[in-house]
């Protein structure tokens, strides 16, 4: 049986980095969860800590995972990719650049970490 080659996955949250933004996002999740704009944040993190199902998957995965906020993504990849992606999104880095692994629409329709884990396992 051929071993799977580890891949580089880039998860981009629809939120900006920084402690102030993290506090504001947590408050938004509590006080107005239906209007919160980052389903990836919502699925992988609760108000205070990382979702257990997601954390277990992340730790057991052999794939390299990079987690960026949209402002961090813009700084790191702006010269190569500009702003052609909507957020949140899960990308995979290939020899051709970044390709969509899980689209914004798919993430926004997802309800649980189990769903995200299942979809990633299917596609990887």
PDB file of C-alpha atoms in Angstrom:
ATOM      1  CA  UNK A   1       0.000   0.000   0.000  1.00  0.00           C
ATOM      2  CA  UNK A   2       1.349   3.405  -1.004  1.00  0.00           C
ATOM      3  CA  UNK A   3       1.761   5.935   1.811  1.00  0.00           C
ATOM      4  CA  UNK A   4      -0.033   9.243   1.450  1.00  0.00           C
ATOM      5  CA  UNK A   5       2.302  12.192   0.900  1.00  0.00           C
ATOM      6  CA  UNK A   6       1.630  14.923   3.476  1.00  0.00           C
ATOM      7  CA  UNK A   7       0.146  18.045   1.979  1.00  0.00           C
ATOM      8  CA  UNK A   8       0.101  21.677   3.006  1.00  0.00           C
ATOM      9  CA  UNK A   9      -3.349  22.946   3.889  1.00  0.00           C
ATOM     10  CA  UNK A  10      -4.062  26.644   4.365  1.00  0.00           C
ATOM     11  CA  UNK A  11      -7.089  27.521   6.490  1.00  0.00           C
ATOM     12  CA  UNK A  12      -8.126  31.171   6.206  1.00  0.00           C
ATOM     13  CA  UNK A  13     -10.571  32.623   8.719  1.00  0.00           C
ATOM     14  CA  UNK A  14     -12.973  35.417   7.795  1.00  0.00           C
ATOM     15  CA  UNK A  15     -11.656  37.486  10.688  1.00  0.00           C
ATOM     16  CA  UNK A  16      -8.690  39.730  11.329  1.00  0.00           C
ATOM     17  CA  UNK A  17      -5.806  38.852  13.657  1.00  0.00           C
ATOM     18  CA  UNK A  18      -5.041  40.388  17.027  1.00  0.00           C
ATOM     19  CA  UNK A  19      -6.229  40.095  20.620  1.00  0.00           C
ATOM     20  CA  UNK A  20      -8.797  42.874  20.312  1.00  0.00           C
ATOM     21  CA  UNK A  21     -10.343  41.219  17.266  1.00  0.00           C
ATOM     22  CA  UNK A  22     -10.376  37.830  19.036  1.00  0.00           C
ATOM     23  CA  UNK A  23     -12.269  39.317  21.978  1.00  0.00           C
ATOM     24  CA  UNK A  24     -14.736  41.055  19.666  1.00  0.00           C
ATOM     25  CA  UNK A  25     -15.251  37.830  17.688  1.00  0.00           C
ATOM     26  CA  UNK A  26     -15.922  35.861  20.885  1.00  0.00           C
ATOM     27  CA  UNK A  27     -18.458  38.447  22.002  1.00  0.00           C
ATOM     28  CA  UNK A  28     -20.105  38.337  18.582  1.00  0.00           C
ATOM     29  CA  UNK A  29     -20.392  34.526  18.805  1.00  0.00           C
ATOM     30  CA  UNK A  30     -22.169  34.844  22.169  1.00  0.00           C
ATOM     31  CA  UNK A  31     -24.459  37.810  21.572  1.00  0.00           C
ATOM     32  CA  UNK A  32     -25.304  37.405  17.891  1.00  0.00           C
ATOM     33  CA  UNK A  33     -24.257  33.958  16.630  1.00  0.00           C
ATOM     34  CA  UNK A  34     -26.545  34.029  13.577  1.00  0.00           C
ATOM     35  CA  UNK A  35     -24.750  37.073  12.151  1.00  0.00           C
ATOM     36  CA  UNK A  36     -21.210  35.849  12.827  1.00  0.00           C
ATOM     37  CA  UNK A  37     -19.302  35.865   9.504  1.00  0.00           C
ATOM     38  CA  UNK A  38     -16.726  33.136  10.042  1.00  0.00           C
ATOM     39  CA  UNK A  39     -18.176  29.647   9.954  1.00  0.00           C
ATOM     40  CA  UNK A  40     -14.647  28.166  10.007  1.00  0.00           C
ATOM     41  CA  UNK A  41     -14.017  29.954  13.331  1.00  0.00           C
ATOM     42  CA  UNK A  42     -17.384  28.809  14.611  1.00  0.00           C
ATOM     43  CA  UNK A  43     -16.796  25.159  13.639  1.00  0.00           C
ATOM     44  CA  UNK A  44     -13.207  24.843  14.883  1.00  0.00           C
ATOM     45  CA  UNK A  45     -13.409  27.031  18.000  1.00  0.00           C
ATOM     46  CA  UNK A  46     -15.993  27.661  20.642  1.00  0.00           C
ATOM     47  CA  UNK A  47     -16.171  30.937  22.493  1.00  0.00           C
ATOM     48  CA  UNK A  48     -13.062  30.151  24.558  1.00  0.00           C
ATOM     49  CA  UNK A  49     -11.350  26.982  23.355  1.00  0.00           C
ATOM     50  CA  UNK A  50     -10.745  24.759  20.349  1.00  0.00           C
ATOM     51  CA  UNK A  51     -13.460  22.242  19.444  1.00  0.00           C
ATOM     52  CA  UNK A  52     -12.469  18.774  20.758  1.00  0.00           C
ATOM     53  CA  UNK A  53     -13.352  16.884  17.558  1.00  0.00           C
ATOM     54  CA  UNK A  54     -11.416  19.362  15.455  1.00  0.00           C
ATOM     55  CA  UNK A  55      -8.418  19.397  17.802  1.00  0.00           C
ATOM     56  CA  UNK A  56      -8.174  15.592  17.760  1.00  0.00           C
ATOM     57  CA  UNK A  57      -8.295  15.531  13.938  1.00  0.00           C
ATOM     58  CA  UNK A  58      -5.722  18.326  13.638  1.00  0.00           C
ATOM     59  CA  UNK A  59      -3.289  16.640  16.012  1.00  0.00           C
ATOM     60  CA  UNK A  60      -3.601  13.226  14.331  1.00  0.00           C
ATOM     61  CA  UNK A  61      -3.254  14.530  10.780  1.00  0.00           C
ATOM     62  CA  UNK A  62       0.006  14.032   8.902  1.00  0.00           C
ATOM     63  CA  UNK A  63      -0.768  17.013   6.689  1.00  0.00           C
ATOM     64  CA  UNK A  64       0.843  20.354   7.430  1.00  0.00           C
ATOM     65  CA  UNK A  65      -1.818  22.871   8.438  1.00  0.00           C
ATOM     66  CA  UNK A  66      -1.406  26.612   8.423  1.00  0.00           C
ATOM     67  CA  UNK A  67      -4.074  28.828  10.007  1.00  0.00           C
ATOM     68  CA  UNK A  68      -4.280  32.455   8.925  1.00  0.00           C
ATOM     69  CA  UNK A  69      -6.657  35.321   9.481  1.00  0.00           C
ATOM     70  CA  UNK A  70      -7.684  37.182   6.330  1.00  0.00           C
ATOM     71  CA  UNK A  71      -5.307  40.088   7.011  1.00  0.00           C
ATOM     72  CA  UNK A  72      -2.403  37.642   7.529  1.00  0.00           C
ATOM     73  CA  UNK A  73      -3.305  35.805   4.320  1.00  0.00           C
ATOM     74  CA  UNK A  74      -3.363  39.095   2.397  1.00  0.00           C
ATOM     75  CA  UNK A  75       0.142  39.968   3.626  1.00  0.00           C
ATOM     76  CA  UNK A  76       1.607  36.526   2.974  1.00  0.00           C
ATOM     77  CA  UNK A  77       0.038  35.796  -0.408  1.00  0.00           C
ATOM     78  CA  UNK A  78      -0.920  39.218  -1.850  1.00  0.00           C
ATOM     79  CA  UNK A  79       1.886  39.359  -4.385  1.00  0.00           C
ATOM     80  CA  UNK A  80       1.062  35.895  -5.722  1.00  0.00           C
ATOM     81  CA  UNK A  81      -2.681  35.553  -5.386  1.00  0.00           C
ATOM     82  CA  UNK A  82      -4.183  38.940  -4.613  1.00  0.00           C
ATOM     83  CA  UNK A  83      -7.725  38.825  -3.306  1.00  0.00           C
ATOM     84  CA  UNK A  84      -9.254  36.230  -5.596  1.00  0.00           C
ATOM     85  CA  UNK A  85     -10.615  34.154  -2.701  1.00  0.00           C
ATOM     86  CA  UNK A  86     -13.624  34.696  -0.456  1.00  0.00           C
ATOM     87  CA  UNK A  87     -13.264  33.843   3.218  1.00  0.00           C
ATOM     88  CA  UNK A  88     -13.471  31.614   5.157  1.00  0.00           C
ATOM     89  CA  UNK A  89     -11.842  29.016   2.935  1.00  0.00           C
ATOM     90  CA  UNK A  90      -9.614  25.950   3.052  1.00  0.00           C
ATOM     91  CA  UNK A  91      -6.895  25.861   0.411  1.00  0.00           C
ATOM     92  CA  UNK A  92      -4.333  23.263  -0.570  1.00  0.00           C
ATOM     93  CA  UNK A  93      -0.890  24.287  -1.750  1.00  0.00           C
ATOM     94  CA  UNK A  94       0.142  22.500  -4.941  1.00  0.00           C
ATOM     95  CA  UNK A  95       2.966  22.916  -7.423  1.00  0.00           C
ATOM     96  CA  UNK A  96       0.574  25.233  -9.331  1.00  0.00           C
ATOM     97  CA  UNK A  97      -0.103  27.448  -6.304  1.00  0.00           C
ATOM     98  CA  UNK A  98      -3.149  27.483  -4.064  1.00  0.00           C
ATOM     99  CA  UNK A  99      -6.303  25.573  -4.982  1.00  0.00           C
ATOM    100  CA  UNK A 100      -9.659  25.508  -3.223  1.00  0.00           C
ATOM    101  CA  UNK A 101     -10.175  22.391  -1.105  1.00  0.00           C
ATOM    102  CA  UNK A 102     -13.291  23.549   0.772  1.00  0.00           C
ATOM    103  CA  UNK A 103     -15.104  26.596  -0.568  1.00  0.00           C
ATOM    104  CA  UNK A 104     -16.648  29.449   1.384  1.00  0.00           C
ATOM    105  CA  UNK A 105     -20.113  28.241   0.395  1.00  0.00           C
ATOM    106  CA  UNK A 106     -19.382  24.724   1.656  1.00  0.00           C
ATOM    107  CA  UNK A 107     -18.029  26.033   4.969  1.00  0.00           C
ATOM    108  CA  UNK A 108     -20.987  28.367   5.431  1.00  0.00           C
ATOM    109  CA  UNK A 109     -23.392  25.435   4.960  1.00  0.00           C
ATOM    110  CA  UNK A 110     -21.551  23.258   7.492  1.00  0.00           C
ATOM    111  CA  UNK A 111     -22.928  22.806  10.992  1.00  0.00           C
ATOM    112  CA  UNK A 112     -20.306  20.801  12.916  1.00  0.00           C
ATOM    113  CA  UNK A 113     -16.626  19.960  13.216  1.00  0.00           C
ATOM    114  CA  UNK A 114     -17.561  16.361  12.379  1.00  0.00           C
ATOM    115  CA  UNK A 115     -18.810  17.549   8.988  1.00  0.00           C
ATOM    116  CA  UNK A 116     -15.586  19.416   8.259  1.00  0.00           C
ATOM    117  CA  UNK A 117     -13.429  16.475   9.339  1.00  0.00           C
ATOM    118  CA  UNK A 118     -15.457  14.076   7.184  1.00  0.00           C
ATOM    119  CA  UNK A 119     -15.184  16.333   4.124  1.00  0.00           C
ATOM    120  CA  UNK A 120     -11.428  16.825   4.543  1.00  0.00           C
ATOM    121  CA  UNK A 121     -10.862  13.080   4.898  1.00  0.00           C
ATOM    122  CA  UNK A 122     -12.866  12.459   1.707  1.00  0.00           C
ATOM    123  CA  UNK A 123     -10.893  15.029  -0.297  1.00  0.00           C
ATOM    124  CA  UNK A 124      -7.413  14.267   0.962  1.00  0.00           C
TER     125      UNK A 124
END
